């Protein structure tokens, strides 16, 4: 057997070979496991003692094969090295020496101290005493002279830096936020009062306080992901910052490293770069300053209208309101689209999915919903994810021309943005909307679309080496969207009565709503608006399929007149589809069937609507009442659109129409008075088309 006097040398070599010199805690646990196995298992002792004969290479393979699954991976590695060097019979003494060396390493602190000029012995002793008092352990010092510090000193101990140098303090010299945001200093000489303000700002107590922060070193970087060593105290979703302003978000908190997603280009990040903890979770600006702006996922402006002077920042990923803080959804959020407001009504605080193939009008529905919120006190947030910037610019132009940007914010994460920003964008927009909800206001958020959001998260997860599941999505893909959509709520009166309504959009392939992401989001939301490709190509716009479109809030989110008028609509449409399919096989139809076909066609015409043309609820009720009560039956199909426009014109221009609108606003109950007013308007406006 190998003399135990040599085991300490082999222990040092094993620690160096396994590159675990700075991982004393893990090595200690592995050494203890081997000692425990030796003391408790006769089989293990016999194996180690009798296995000395034979080739070294054979022993390494045998050690892994025999004890794989019985020992931890680190202990197996120690046994393999011991077998290669022929000291396996002395494994207990070897493990004991490893344990002692690791315990010594754990109690050892080495401080790298950099001075601008070589220090006095008394200054060095004073600094060492203060460090030992702080850490309550002996400190070994390594002193260097670094002229770049200009003055003062900087201490690096472990993964923590205490910076009391002039260079570190000068790095704090930034313009006050009000002057920096205003942009008034660009190419303009400062006034005396401005200089005085800057001097006061730069000579406050904070400027003279040294920095004390934890840092991590980049081990490897690529595809927007960097892996940093240590950072033992970093938080999930914490911002990490490099000296040049590059920021990242901590997403993987592993035992020996941290996986960080770089928020921006990774071309400025290299191996060996230092990222420091900021102590702040990823946050977004909130408040009035964002209204009318186009920003990215971090709230940085993209519209060239100057800096955003946000007075408050809030974390982008926070818990949703509890059940106690919510109340039932009862207030309607009218989209201005007759088919939706009649068949799948949306309430404030609801989550209604818009789903369909590409190019079927999903975004058009969302934009119409935004346009219809004018003057209703609803703050709108539109989140285009993974779209072309040209499409975002076109949409912004529509909203600006129609005056909708006065209450709308666009949080853009285009296809050109890196995956981390596409992943963060919906959460940032939700936080911006929650600011208004929590203050008793009402907000609408549109996520366009969550399919691309899921793809961005899948890319991040695969690059972070997270285990893939179905369709290579990570296991928490459901939680990704549920924690986002659960933040939509109608708050109770005790919490201010505010609401946040979410309209997520999901793209399908060949109308397949049973795919992974569509089924996930369908199970989370309170209903779905399914856009059918066949109906779209037939000219039915919006191409909503009333058969599988549903709102789980239902009539609770409709005004009484709409609820009464649209009640029989779904049944009449189902009967029409059935009769229309039957009529293709027969030309000899009885009068009742022909009347049902004419009624169904008139209903389909009423549900057609041109894009970016929301209709007020009183007009929707008028034409739906006319269609369901057969006012349009005697009108030729080619003239139905003109007849509908005539009804709208009568409501806008005639005295009877204005009286009907006033009565509807005062009480939207469909009583005999309202019915008589409607009949009079319909008879007069449709007289020319009968």
Coordinates of C-alpha atoms in Angstrom, one line a residue, residues 55-646:
X55 CA -3.2 -1.5 -15.4
X56 CA -3.9 2.0 -14.2
X57 CA -6.1 2.7 -17.1
X58 CA -8.2 -0.3 -16.3
X59 CA -8.6 0.8 -12.8
X60 CA -9.9 4.2 -13.9
X61 CA -12.6 2.6 -16.1
X62 CA -13.4 -0.1 -13.4
X63 CA -13.8 2.5 -10.7
X64 CA -16.4 4.4 -12.8
X65 CA -18.2 1.2 -13.8
X66 CA -18.4 -0.4 -10.4
X67 CA -19.3 2.6 -8.4
X68 CA -21.3 4.7 -10.9
X69 CA -24.7 5.5 -9.4
X70 CA -23.5 4.7 -5.8
X71 CA -21.3 7.8 -5.5
X72 CA -21.6 11.4 -6.6
X73 CA -19.9 12.5 -9.9
X74 CA -17.2 14.4 -8.0
X75 CA -16.3 11.4 -5.9
X76 CA -16.1 9.2 -9.0
X77 CA -13.7 11.7 -10.5
X78 CA -11.5 11.6 -7.4
X79 CA -11.5 7.8 -7.5
X80 CA -10.6 7.8 -11.2
X81 CA -7.6 10.1 -10.6
X82 CA -6.5 8.0 -7.6
X83 CA -6.7 4.8 -9.7
X84 CA -4.6 6.5 -12.5
X85 CA -1.9 7.5 -10.0
X86 CA -2.0 4.1 -8.2
X87 CA -3.1 5.5 -4.8
X88 CA -6.6 3.9 -4.7
X89 CA -5.8 1.7 -1.7
X90 CA -5.0 4.8 0.3
X91 CA -8.3 6.5 -0.7
X92 CA -9.3 7.3 2.9
X93 CA -6.1 9.0 3.7
X94 CA -6.3 10.8 0.4
X95 CA -9.8 12.0 1.1
X96 CA -8.9 13.1 4.6
X97 CA -6.0 15.2 3.1
X98 CA -8.4 16.7 0.5
X99 CA -10.8 17.6 3.3
X100 CA -8.1 19.3 5.3
X101 CA -6.8 21.2 2.3
X102 CA -10.3 22.4 1.4
X103 CA -11.0 23.5 4.9
X104 CA -7.8 25.5 4.9
X105 CA -8.8 27.0 1.5
X106 CA -12.2 28.0 2.9
X107 CA -10.6 29.9 5.8
X108 CA -8.1 31.6 3.6
X109 CA -8.8 35.1 2.2
X110 CA -6.4 36.8 -0.2
X111 CA -6.9 40.5 -0.9
X112 CA -5.5 42.0 -4.0
X113 CA -4.9 45.7 -3.2
X114 CA -4.1 48.2 -5.9
X115 CA -2.7 51.6 -5.1
X116 CA -2.1 54.5 -7.4
X117 CA 1.3 55.0 -5.7
X118 CA 3.2 52.6 -3.5
X119 CA 1.6 53.0 0.0
X120 CA 3.3 53.6 3.4
X121 CA 3.6 50.6 5.6
X122 CA 1.4 52.1 8.2
X123 CA -1.4 52.7 5.6
X124 CA -1.2 49.1 4.4
X125 CA -1.3 47.8 7.9
X126 CA -4.4 50.0 8.7
X127 CA -6.2 48.7 5.6
X128 CA -5.3 45.1 6.4
X129 CA -6.6 45.5 10.0
X130 CA -9.9 46.9 8.7
X131 CA -10.3 44.0 6.2
X132 CA -9.7 41.4 8.9
X133 CA -12.2 43.2 11.2
X134 CA -14.8 43.2 8.4
X135 CA -14.3 39.5 7.4
X136 CA -13.4 38.3 10.9
X137 CA -10.6 36.1 9.4
X138 CA -6.9 36.5 8.7
X139 CA -6.3 38.2 5.4
X140 CA -3.3 37.6 3.1
X141 CA -2.5 40.7 1.0
X142 CA -1.0 41.1 -2.5
X143 CA -0.1 44.7 -3.2
X144 CA 0.2 46.2 -6.7
X145 CA 0.8 49.7 -8.0
X146 CA -1.7 50.7 -10.7
X147 CA -1.2 54.3 -11.9
X148 CA -4.5 54.2 -13.8
X149 CA -6.3 54.6 -10.5
X150 CA -5.0 58.2 -10.4
X151 CA -5.4 58.3 -6.6
X152 CA -6.6 56.2 -3.8
X153 CA -6.9 52.4 -3.8
X154 CA -9.0 49.4 -4.9
X155 CA -9.4 46.1 -3.0
X156 CA -10.5 42.9 -4.7
X157 CA -11.2 40.0 -2.4
X158 CA -12.9 37.0 -3.7
X159 CA -15.6 38.2 -6.1
X160 CA -16.1 41.5 -4.3
X161 CA -14.5 44.9 -5.1
X162 CA -14.2 47.9 -2.7
X163 CA -13.3 50.8 -5.0
X164 CA -12.0 54.0 -3.2
X165 CA -10.0 55.2 -6.2
X166 CA -10.3 58.5 -8.0
X167 CA -10.9 56.7 -11.2
X168 CA -13.9 54.9 -9.6
X169 CA -15.3 58.2 -8.3
X170 CA -14.8 59.9 -11.7
X171 CA -16.9 57.2 -13.3
X172 CA -19.8 58.5 -11.3
X173 CA -19.7 61.8 -12.9
X174 CA -22.9 61.9 -14.9
X175 CA -25.2 64.7 -15.8
X176 CA -28.2 65.1 -13.4
X177 CA -31.1 63.2 -14.8
X178 CA -33.2 66.3 -15.5
X179 CA -30.5 67.9 -17.6
X180 CA -29.5 64.6 -19.3
X181 CA -33.1 63.8 -20.3
X182 CA -33.8 67.2 -21.6
X183 CA -31.1 67.1 -24.3
X184 CA -30.6 70.8 -23.7
X185 CA -26.8 70.3 -23.4
X186 CA -26.3 69.1 -27.0
X187 CA -24.1 71.7 -28.7
X188 CA -25.1 74.4 -26.2
X189 CA -22.8 76.2 -23.7
X190 CA -23.8 75.9 -20.1
X191 CA -25.1 78.9 -18.2
X192 CA -23.5 79.9 -14.9
X193 CA -26.5 78.5 -12.9
X194 CA -26.2 75.2 -14.8
X195 CA -22.5 74.9 -13.8
X196 CA -23.4 75.6 -10.2
X197 CA -26.0 72.8 -10.4
X198 CA -23.5 70.4 -11.8
X199 CA -20.9 71.3 -9.1
X200 CA -23.5 70.7 -6.4
X201 CA -24.5 67.4 -8.0
X202 CA -20.9 66.1 -8.2
X203 CA -19.8 67.2 -4.8
X204 CA -22.6 65.5 -2.8
X205 CA -21.9 62.8 -0.2
X206 CA -22.7 60.0 -2.7
X207 CA -19.8 61.1 -4.9
X208 CA -17.3 60.6 -2.1
X209 CA -18.6 57.2 -1.0
X210 CA -16.5 54.3 -2.3
X211 CA -18.1 51.6 -4.3
X212 CA -18.6 48.2 -2.7
X213 CA -20.0 45.6 -5.1
X214 CA -19.9 42.0 -6.1
X215 CA -18.7 41.0 -9.6
X216 CA -18.4 38.1 -12.0
X217 CA -16.0 37.3 -14.8
X218 CA -17.2 36.2 -18.2
X219 CA -16.1 32.6 -18.8
X220 CA -17.6 32.2 -22.2
X221 CA -20.0 34.2 -24.5
X222 CA -21.9 33.6 -27.7
X223 CA -25.3 34.0 -29.3
X224 CA -26.3 36.7 -26.8
X225 CA -25.6 34.5 -23.7
X226 CA -22.7 34.9 -21.3
X227 CA -21.7 32.6 -18.5
X228 CA -20.1 34.2 -15.4
X229 CA -18.3 32.6 -12.5
X230 CA -19.5 32.9 -9.0
X231 CA -21.9 35.8 -8.2
X232 CA -23.1 33.7 -5.2
X233 CA -25.6 36.4 -4.0
X234 CA -27.1 37.4 -7.4
X235 CA -30.9 37.4 -7.7
X236 CA -33.0 35.9 -10.5
X237 CA -33.8 38.6 -13.1
X238 CA -31.2 41.0 -11.6
X239 CA -29.5 43.4 -13.9
X240 CA -25.8 43.0 -14.3
X241 CA -23.7 45.9 -15.7
X242 CA -20.4 46.2 -17.4
X243 CA -18.2 49.3 -17.1
X244 CA -19.1 50.5 -20.7
X245 CA -22.8 50.4 -20.0
X246 CA -23.6 46.9 -21.5
X247 CA -26.3 45.2 -19.3
X248 CA -27.5 41.7 -19.0
X249 CA -30.1 39.8 -17.0
X250 CA -29.3 36.8 -14.7
X251 CA -31.5 33.9 -15.8
X252 CA -29.6 30.8 -14.8
X253 CA -28.5 30.6 -11.2
X254 CA -26.2 27.5 -11.1
X255 CA -24.0 26.1 -8.4
X256 CA -20.7 27.5 -9.8
X257 CA -21.8 30.0 -12.5
X258 CA -24.5 32.3 -13.7
X259 CA -26.2 32.3 -17.1
X260 CA -26.8 35.8 -18.3
X261 CA -28.8 37.0 -21.3
X262 CA -27.2 40.1 -22.8
X263 CA -29.7 42.9 -23.4
X264 CA -28.3 44.1 -26.7
X265 CA -25.5 43.1 -29.0
X266 CA -23.0 40.6 -27.6
X267 CA -20.1 42.0 -29.8
X268 CA -18.9 44.2 -26.9
X269 CA -18.6 41.3 -24.5
X270 CA -15.4 39.2 -24.3
X271 CA -14.1 36.4 -22.1
X272 CA -12.6 37.9 -19.0
X273 CA -14.9 41.0 -18.9
X274 CA -16.2 42.0 -15.5
X275 CA -20.0 42.4 -14.9
X276 CA -21.0 43.9 -11.5
X277 CA -24.2 43.4 -9.6
X278 CA -26.6 46.3 -9.6
X279 CA -28.9 45.0 -6.9
X280 CA -31.9 46.0 -9.1
X281 CA -34.3 43.6 -10.8
X282 CA -35.1 44.3 -14.4
X283 CA -37.5 47.3 -14.4
X284 CA -39.4 49.4 -16.8
X285 CA -40.4 53.1 -16.7
X286 CA -44.1 53.8 -16.0
X287 CA -46.4 56.8 -16.0
X288 CA -47.7 59.6 -18.2
X289 CA -44.3 60.1 -19.8
X290 CA -44.7 56.9 -21.9
X291 CA -48.0 57.9 -23.4
X292 CA -47.7 58.4 -27.2
X293 CA -44.2 57.0 -27.4
X294 CA -42.6 54.0 -29.1
X295 CA -40.1 52.3 -26.8
X296 CA -38.2 49.1 -26.5
X297 CA -38.5 46.4 -23.8
X298 CA -36.4 48.5 -21.3
X299 CA -38.4 51.7 -21.9
X300 CA -35.7 53.3 -24.2
X301 CA -37.2 55.6 -26.9
X302 CA -37.3 54.4 -30.5
X303 CA -39.3 57.2 -32.0
X304 CA -36.6 59.9 -32.0
X305 CA -38.7 62.2 -29.8
X306 CA -36.1 62.6 -27.0
X307 CA -35.5 61.0 -23.7
X308 CA -38.4 59.8 -21.5
X309 CA -38.7 61.6 -18.2
X310 CA -40.2 58.8 -16.2
X311 CA -40.7 59.5 -12.5
X312 CA -41.0 55.9 -11.4
X313 CA -39.7 52.5 -12.4
X314 CA -41.4 49.1 -11.6
X315 CA -40.1 45.5 -11.9
X316 CA -41.2 43.9 -15.1
X317 CA -42.0 40.5 -13.6
X318 CA -44.2 40.7 -10.5
X319 CA -46.9 38.6 -8.9
X320 CA -50.5 38.8 -10.2
X321 CA -53.3 40.0 -7.9
X322 CA -54.7 37.5 -5.6
X323 CA -58.3 36.2 -5.7
X324 CA -59.2 38.5 -2.7
X325 CA -58.0 41.5 -4.7
X326 CA -60.2 40.7 -7.7
X327 CA -63.9 40.9 -8.6
X328 CA -66.0 39.6 -11.4
X329 CA -65.7 41.0 -14.9
X330 CA -68.9 43.0 -15.6
X331 CA -67.8 46.2 -17.4
X332 CA -67.8 45.9 -21.2
X333 CA -64.7 46.8 -23.2
X334 CA -66.2 47.5 -26.6
X335 CA -63.9 46.7 -29.6
X336 CA -66.1 48.5 -32.1
X337 CA -66.3 45.3 -34.1
X338 CA -69.9 44.1 -34.4
X339 CA -69.1 40.4 -34.7
X340 CA -67.0 40.4 -31.5
X341 CA -69.1 42.7 -29.4
X342 CA -72.2 40.7 -30.2
X343 CA -70.9 37.0 -30.2
X344 CA -67.8 37.0 -28.0
X345 CA -68.0 40.1 -25.8
X346 CA -64.9 41.3 -24.0
X347 CA -65.0 42.7 -20.5
X348 CA -62.6 44.9 -18.7
X349 CA -60.1 42.7 -16.9
X350 CA -60.7 39.7 -19.2
X351 CA -58.1 37.7 -21.2
X352 CA -59.4 37.0 -24.7
X353 CA -57.2 35.2 -27.2
X354 CA -57.2 36.1 -30.9
X355 CA -56.0 33.1 -32.8
X356 CA -55.7 32.2 -36.5
X357 CA -53.4 31.6 -39.4
X358 CA -51.1 34.4 -40.6
X359 CA -52.7 37.1 -42.7
X360 CA -56.2 36.5 -41.5
X361 CA -56.7 39.9 -39.7
X362 CA -55.6 39.3 -36.2
X363 CA -53.6 42.5 -35.9
X364 CA -56.5 44.4 -37.6
X365 CA -58.9 43.4 -34.8
X366 CA -56.4 44.5 -32.2
X367 CA -55.9 47.9 -33.9
X368 CA -59.7 48.4 -34.2
X369 CA -60.0 47.7 -30.4
X370 CA -57.4 50.4 -29.7
X371 CA -59.1 52.9 -32.0
X372 CA -62.4 52.3 -30.3
X373 CA -61.1 53.3 -26.9
X374 CA -60.9 57.0 -27.8
X375 CA -62.5 59.1 -25.1
X376 CA -63.2 56.1 -22.9
X377 CA -60.4 56.5 -20.4
X378 CA -58.6 53.3 -21.4
X379 CA -54.8 53.4 -21.7
X380 CA -53.6 51.1 -24.5
X381 CA -50.3 49.3 -24.9
X382 CA -49.4 47.4 -28.1
X383 CA -46.5 44.9 -28.1
X384 CA -45.3 43.8 -31.5
X385 CA -43.0 40.8 -31.0
X386 CA -40.7 39.6 -33.7
X387 CA -42.3 41.8 -36.4
X388 CA -40.6 43.8 -39.1
X389 CA -39.9 47.4 -38.1
X390 CA -41.7 48.5 -41.3
X391 CA -44.9 46.9 -40.1
X392 CA -44.5 48.6 -36.7
X393 CA -43.9 51.9 -38.4
X394 CA -47.0 51.4 -40.6
X395 CA -49.2 50.6 -37.6
X396 CA -47.8 53.6 -35.7
X397 CA -48.7 55.8 -38.6
X398 CA -52.3 54.6 -38.5
X399 CA -52.7 55.2 -34.8
X400 CA -51.1 58.6 -35.1
X401 CA -53.3 59.7 -38.0
X402 CA -56.4 58.6 -36.1
X403 CA -55.3 60.3 -32.9
X404 CA -55.0 57.1 -31.0
X405 CA -51.4 57.7 -29.9
X406 CA -52.8 60.2 -27.4
X407 CA -53.6 57.3 -25.2
X408 CA -51.4 54.5 -26.6
X409 CA -47.8 53.3 -26.0
X410 CA -46.0 50.9 -28.4
X411 CA -43.5 48.6 -26.8
X412 CA -41.6 47.2 -29.8
X413 CA -39.4 44.1 -29.9
X414 CA -38.8 43.7 -33.6
X415 CA -37.3 40.7 -35.4
X416 CA -34.0 42.6 -35.5
X417 CA -33.9 42.7 -31.6
X418 CA -32.1 40.0 -29.7
X419 CA -34.1 37.2 -28.1
X420 CA -33.8 38.6 -24.5
X421 CA -35.5 41.8 -25.5
X422 CA -38.3 39.9 -27.3
X423 CA -38.7 37.8 -24.2
X424 CA -38.9 40.9 -21.9
X425 CA -41.2 43.1 -24.0
X426 CA -44.6 41.7 -23.0
X427 CA -43.7 41.8 -19.3
X428 CA -42.5 45.4 -19.6
X429 CA -45.7 46.4 -21.3
X430 CA -47.8 44.6 -18.7
X431 CA -45.9 46.5 -15.9
X432 CA -46.6 49.8 -17.7
X433 CA -50.3 49.0 -17.9
X434 CA -50.4 47.8 -14.2
X435 CA -49.3 51.3 -13.2
X436 CA -52.7 52.6 -14.4
X437 CA -54.7 49.6 -13.2
X438 CA -53.3 50.0 -9.6
X439 CA -54.3 53.6 -9.5
X440 CA -58.0 53.0 -10.4
X441 CA -57.6 53.4 -14.1
X442 CA -58.3 51.0 -17.0
X443 CA -55.7 49.6 -19.4
X444 CA -55.6 47.4 -22.5
X445 CA -52.6 45.3 -23.5
X446 CA -52.2 43.6 -26.8
X447 CA -49.5 40.9 -27.2
X448 CA -48.8 40.4 -30.9
X449 CA -47.9 37.6 -30.8
X450 CA -47.1 35.1 -28.1
X451 CA -46.1 32.4 -30.7
X452 CA -43.0 34.5 -31.5
X453 CA -42.6 35.2 -27.8
X454 CA -42.4 31.5 -27.1
X455 CA -39.9 31.0 -29.9
X456 CA -37.7 33.7 -28.4
X457 CA -37.9 32.0 -25.0
X458 CA -37.1 28.7 -26.5
X459 CA -34.0 30.1 -28.1
X460 CA -32.9 31.6 -24.8
X461 CA -33.5 28.4 -22.9
X462 CA -31.6 26.2 -25.4
X463 CA -28.6 28.5 -25.3
X464 CA -28.7 28.4 -21.5
X465 CA -28.6 24.6 -21.8
X466 CA -32.0 24.1 -20.1
X467 CA -33.5 20.6 -20.8
X468 CA -35.8 20.7 -23.9
X469 CA -39.2 19.2 -23.9
X470 CA -42.0 18.9 -26.5
X471 CA -41.0 20.7 -29.7
X472 CA -37.8 21.7 -28.0
X473 CA -39.6 24.1 -25.7
X474 CA -38.5 24.2 -22.1
X475 CA -40.5 22.7 -19.3
X476 CA -41.7 26.1 -18.0
X477 CA -43.2 27.3 -21.3
X478 CA -46.7 27.2 -19.8
X479 CA -45.6 29.2 -16.8
X480 CA -44.0 31.7 -19.1
X481 CA -47.4 32.7 -20.4
X482 CA -49.6 32.0 -17.4
X483 CA -47.7 34.3 -15.1
X484 CA -48.0 37.0 -17.8
X485 CA -51.7 36.7 -18.6
X486 CA -52.8 36.1 -14.9
X487 CA -51.8 39.7 -14.3
X488 CA -54.8 40.8 -16.3
X489 CA -57.6 41.5 -13.7
X490 CA -60.5 43.5 -12.7
X491 CA -59.6 44.8 -9.2
X492 CA -62.0 45.0 -6.3
X493 CA -63.4 48.3 -5.1
X494 CA -61.1 48.1 -2.1
X495 CA -58.1 48.1 -4.5
X496 CA -59.4 51.0 -6.5
X497 CA -61.6 49.2 -9.1
X498 CA -59.0 49.5 -11.9
X499 CA -58.7 46.9 -14.7
X500 CA -56.1 45.4 -17.0
X501 CA -57.5 43.7 -20.1
X502 CA -55.2 41.4 -22.2
X503 CA -55.7 40.5 -25.8
X504 CA -53.0 37.9 -26.6
X505 CA -52.5 36.9 -30.2
X506 CA -51.3 33.4 -31.3
X507 CA -50.6 32.3 -34.8
X508 CA -51.6 28.8 -36.0
X509 CA -50.5 26.6 -38.9
X510 CA -53.2 25.4 -41.2
X511 CA -55.9 26.3 -38.7
X512 CA -54.5 23.8 -36.2
X513 CA -55.6 25.0 -32.8
X514 CA -54.4 21.7 -31.1
X515 CA -50.7 22.6 -31.4
X516 CA -48.6 23.1 -28.3
X517 CA -48.5 26.9 -27.8
X518 CA -52.2 27.4 -29.0
X519 CA -53.6 24.8 -26.6
X520 CA -51.5 26.3 -23.7
X521 CA -52.7 29.8 -24.2
X522 CA -56.3 28.7 -24.9
X523 CA -56.3 26.9 -21.5
X524 CA -55.1 30.1 -19.8
X525 CA -57.4 32.7 -21.3
X526 CA -61.1 33.4 -20.8
X527 CA -62.1 32.6 -24.4
X528 CA -60.8 32.9 -27.9
X529 CA -61.7 34.6 -31.2
X530 CA -60.9 32.1 -33.9
X531 CA -60.2 33.6 -37.4
X532 CA -60.9 31.1 -40.2
X533 CA -58.8 31.2 -43.4
X534 CA -61.8 29.9 -45.5
X535 CA -64.1 32.7 -44.3
X536 CA -61.3 35.2 -44.9
X537 CA -60.9 34.2 -48.5
X538 CA -64.7 34.2 -48.9
X539 CA -64.6 37.9 -48.1
X540 CA -66.1 37.7 -44.6
X541 CA -64.0 40.3 -42.7
X542 CA -63.4 39.9 -39.8
X543 CA -63.2 36.2 -40.5
X544 CA -64.4 35.1 -37.1
X545 CA -65.8 31.5 -36.9
X546 CA -68.7 31.8 -34.5
X547 CA -68.9 28.1 -34.0
X548 CA -65.6 27.7 -32.1
X549 CA -65.2 31.3 -30.9
X550 CA -66.3 31.9 -27.3
X551 CA -66.1 34.3 -24.5
X552 CA -66.3 32.7 -21.0
X553 CA -67.5 36.0 -19.6
X554 CA -70.4 36.1 -22.0
X555 CA -73.3 38.4 -21.6
X556 CA -72.0 39.7 -18.2
X557 CA -69.8 42.0 -20.3
X558 CA -72.5 43.3 -22.6
X559 CA -74.9 46.3 -22.3
X560 CA -78.5 45.1 -21.7
X561 CA -79.7 46.1 -25.2
X562 CA -76.8 44.2 -26.9
X563 CA -77.4 41.1 -24.7
X564 CA -81.1 41.1 -25.6
X565 CA -80.6 41.7 -29.3
X566 CA -77.6 39.4 -29.9
X567 CA -79.1 36.5 -27.8
X568 CA -80.6 34.5 -30.8
X569 CA -77.8 35.5 -33.2
X570 CA -75.5 32.5 -32.6
X571 CA -78.4 30.1 -33.1
X572 CA -79.6 31.8 -36.2
X573 CA -76.1 31.7 -37.7
X574 CA -75.7 28.0 -36.9
X575 CA -79.1 27.3 -38.6
X576 CA -78.0 29.3 -41.6
X577 CA -74.7 27.4 -42.0
X578 CA -76.6 24.1 -41.8
X579 CA -79.3 25.2 -44.4
X580 CA -76.6 26.7 -46.7
X581 CA -74.7 23.4 -46.7
X582 CA -77.9 21.5 -47.5
X583 CA -79.0 23.9 -50.2
X584 CA -75.9 23.1 -52.3
X585 CA -77.4 19.7 -53.0
X586 CA -80.9 20.9 -53.9
X587 CA -82.3 23.7 -56.1
X588 CA -85.9 23.1 -55.0
X589 CA -86.3 24.8 -51.7
X590 CA -89.5 25.6 -49.8
X591 CA -90.3 29.3 -49.0
X592 CA -89.3 28.8 -45.3
X593 CA -85.9 27.5 -46.2
X594 CA -85.4 30.3 -48.7
X595 CA -86.4 32.9 -46.1
X596 CA -83.9 31.4 -43.7
X597 CA -81.1 31.6 -46.3
X598 CA -82.0 35.3 -47.0
X599 CA -82.0 36.0 -43.2
X600 CA -78.7 34.3 -42.8
X601 CA -77.1 36.3 -45.6
X602 CA -78.3 39.5 -44.1
X603 CA -76.8 38.5 -40.8
X604 CA -73.5 37.8 -42.4
X605 CA -73.5 41.2 -44.1
X606 CA -74.2 42.9 -40.8
X607 CA -71.2 41.2 -39.3
X608 CA -68.9 42.3 -42.1
X609 CA -66.9 45.4 -41.4
X610 CA -64.1 47.3 -43.1
X611 CA -60.8 47.6 -41.2
X612 CA -60.0 50.6 -39.0
X613 CA -63.6 51.5 -38.9
X614 CA -65.0 50.8 -35.4
X615 CA -68.7 51.1 -34.9
X616 CA -70.4 52.5 -31.7
X617 CA -72.5 50.1 -29.7
X618 CA -75.8 51.9 -30.3
X619 CA -75.3 51.5 -34.1
X620 CA -74.3 47.8 -33.6
X621 CA -77.5 47.2 -31.7
X622 CA -79.6 49.0 -34.4
X623 CA -78.4 46.9 -37.3
X624 CA -78.4 43.7 -35.3
X625 CA -82.0 44.4 -34.3
X626 CA -82.9 45.1 -38.0
X627 CA -81.2 41.9 -39.1
X628 CA -82.7 39.6 -36.4
X629 CA -86.1 41.1 -36.9
X630 CA -86.1 40.6 -40.7
X631 CA -86.0 44.3 -41.7
X632 CA -83.3 43.4 -44.3
X633 CA -85.2 40.4 -45.9
X634 CA -86.8 42.4 -48.7
X635 CA -83.6 44.1 -49.7
X636 CA -81.4 42.7 -52.5
X637 CA -78.1 41.3 -51.4
X638 CA -76.1 43.7 -53.5
X639 CA -77.8 46.7 -51.8
X640 CA -77.4 45.4 -48.2
X641 CA -74.2 47.4 -47.5
X642 CA -75.9 50.6 -48.7
X643 CA -78.9 49.9 -46.5
X644 CA -76.7 49.4 -43.4
X645 CA -74.9 52.7 -44.1
X646 CA -78.3 54.4 -44.5

